PDB file of C-alpha atoms in Angstrom:
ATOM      1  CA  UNK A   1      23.914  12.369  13.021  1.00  0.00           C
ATOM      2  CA  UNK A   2      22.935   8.699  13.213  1.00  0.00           C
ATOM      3  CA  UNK A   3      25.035   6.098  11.978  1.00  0.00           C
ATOM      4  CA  UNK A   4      25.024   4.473   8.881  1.00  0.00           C
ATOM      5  CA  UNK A   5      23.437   0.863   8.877  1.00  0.00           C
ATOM      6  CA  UNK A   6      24.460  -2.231   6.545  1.00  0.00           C
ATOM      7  CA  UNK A   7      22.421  -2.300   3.677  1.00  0.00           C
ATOM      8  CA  UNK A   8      20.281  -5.039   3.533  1.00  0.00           C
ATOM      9  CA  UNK A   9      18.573  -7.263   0.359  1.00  0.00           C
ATOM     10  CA  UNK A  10      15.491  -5.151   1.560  1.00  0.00           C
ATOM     11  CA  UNK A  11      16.918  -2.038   0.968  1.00  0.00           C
ATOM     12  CA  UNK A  12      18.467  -2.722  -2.213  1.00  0.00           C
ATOM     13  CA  UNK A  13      14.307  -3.889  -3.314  1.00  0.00           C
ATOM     14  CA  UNK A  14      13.286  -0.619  -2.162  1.00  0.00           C
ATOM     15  CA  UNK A  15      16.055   1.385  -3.830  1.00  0.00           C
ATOM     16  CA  UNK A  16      15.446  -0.212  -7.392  1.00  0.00           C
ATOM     17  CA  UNK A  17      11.335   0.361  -6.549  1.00  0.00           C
ATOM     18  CA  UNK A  18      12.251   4.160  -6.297  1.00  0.00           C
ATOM     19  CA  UNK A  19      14.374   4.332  -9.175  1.00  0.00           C
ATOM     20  CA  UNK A  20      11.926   2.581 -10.809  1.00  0.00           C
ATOM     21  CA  UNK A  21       8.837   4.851  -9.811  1.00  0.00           C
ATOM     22  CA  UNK A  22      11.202   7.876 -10.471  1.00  0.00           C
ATOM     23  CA  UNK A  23      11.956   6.600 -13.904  1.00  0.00           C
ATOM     24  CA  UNK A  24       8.374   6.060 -14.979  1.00  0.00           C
ATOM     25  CA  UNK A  25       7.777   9.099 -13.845  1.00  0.00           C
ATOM     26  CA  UNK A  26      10.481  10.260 -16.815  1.00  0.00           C
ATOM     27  CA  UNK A  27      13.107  11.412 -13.736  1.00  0.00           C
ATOM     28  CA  UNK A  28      10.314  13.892 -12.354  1.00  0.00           C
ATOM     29  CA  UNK A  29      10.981  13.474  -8.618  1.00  0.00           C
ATOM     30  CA  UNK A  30       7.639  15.401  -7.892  1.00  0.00           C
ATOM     31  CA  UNK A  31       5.530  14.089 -10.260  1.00  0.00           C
ATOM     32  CA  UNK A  32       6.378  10.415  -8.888  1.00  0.00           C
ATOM     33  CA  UNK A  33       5.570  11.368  -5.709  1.00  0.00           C
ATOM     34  CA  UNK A  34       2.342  12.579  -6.937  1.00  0.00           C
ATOM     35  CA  UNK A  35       1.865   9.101  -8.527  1.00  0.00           C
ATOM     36  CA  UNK A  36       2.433   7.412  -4.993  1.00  0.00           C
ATOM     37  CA  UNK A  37       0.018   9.756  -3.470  1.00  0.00           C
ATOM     38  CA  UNK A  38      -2.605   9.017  -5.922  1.00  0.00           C
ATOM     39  CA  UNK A  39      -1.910   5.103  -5.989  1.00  0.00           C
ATOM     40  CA  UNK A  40      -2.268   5.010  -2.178  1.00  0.00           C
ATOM     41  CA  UNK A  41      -5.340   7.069  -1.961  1.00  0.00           C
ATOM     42  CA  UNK A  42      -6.859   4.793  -4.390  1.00  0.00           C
ATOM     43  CA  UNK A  43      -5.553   1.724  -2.700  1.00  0.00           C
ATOM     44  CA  UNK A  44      -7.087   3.274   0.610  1.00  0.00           C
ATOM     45  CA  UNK A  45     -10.425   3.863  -0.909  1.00  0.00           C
ATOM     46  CA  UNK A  46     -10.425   0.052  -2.186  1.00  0.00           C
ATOM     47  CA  UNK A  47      -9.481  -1.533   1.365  1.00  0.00           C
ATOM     48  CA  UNK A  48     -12.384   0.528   3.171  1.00  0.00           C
ATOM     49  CA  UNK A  49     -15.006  -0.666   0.346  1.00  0.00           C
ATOM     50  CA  UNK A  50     -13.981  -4.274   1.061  1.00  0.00           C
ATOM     51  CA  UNK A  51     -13.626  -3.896   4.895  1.00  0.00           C
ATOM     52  CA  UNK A  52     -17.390  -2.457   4.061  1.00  0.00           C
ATOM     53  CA  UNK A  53     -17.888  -5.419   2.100  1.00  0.00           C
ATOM     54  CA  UNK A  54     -16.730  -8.373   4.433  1.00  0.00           C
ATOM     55  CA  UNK A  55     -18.503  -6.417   7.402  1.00  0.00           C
ATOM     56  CA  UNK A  56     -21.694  -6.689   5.688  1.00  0.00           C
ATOM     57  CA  UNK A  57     -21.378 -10.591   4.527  1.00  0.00           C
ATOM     58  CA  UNK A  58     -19.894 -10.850   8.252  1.00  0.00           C
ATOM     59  CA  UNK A  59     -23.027  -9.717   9.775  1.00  0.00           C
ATOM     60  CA  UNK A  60     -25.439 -11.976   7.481  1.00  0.00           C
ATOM     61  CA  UNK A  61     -23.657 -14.868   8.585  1.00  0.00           C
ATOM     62  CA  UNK A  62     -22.020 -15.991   5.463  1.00  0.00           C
ATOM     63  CA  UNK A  63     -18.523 -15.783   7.343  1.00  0.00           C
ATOM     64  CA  UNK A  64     -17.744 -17.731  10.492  1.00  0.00           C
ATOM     65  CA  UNK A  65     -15.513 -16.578  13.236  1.00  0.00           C
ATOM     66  CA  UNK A  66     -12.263 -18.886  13.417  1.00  0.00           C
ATOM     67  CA  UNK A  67     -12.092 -20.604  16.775  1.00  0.00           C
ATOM     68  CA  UNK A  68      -8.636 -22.062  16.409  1.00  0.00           C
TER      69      UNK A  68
END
């Protein structure tokens, strides 16, 4: 069993997000998991169209590469 750690300000953040998420979700543990799921899947779909996006404006030259 591993040891308990200090909690951290971090963890205290993360703690009051999942109470949070949990209580929007009325105290449905499942159905704010499903939330997350759905939130990230969109959030996944939205960094591929801009990592499409940039790619594109990348290759017509409207970007330039940082030389430091």
């Amino acid at each position: 069993m591993p040891a308990a750690l200090p909690e951290t300000d971090d963890d205290n953040g993360l703690e009051a997000a999942v109470d949070q998420a949990i209580s929007a979700c009325g105290g449905d543990m499942r159905a704010a998991i499903r939330a997350l799921i759905v939130a990230n899947e969109f959030l996944e779909n939205e960094v591929s169209e801009l990592m499409k996006a940039v790619s594109h404006a990348y290759a017509r030259g409207r970007f330039q590469s940082y030389s430091g």
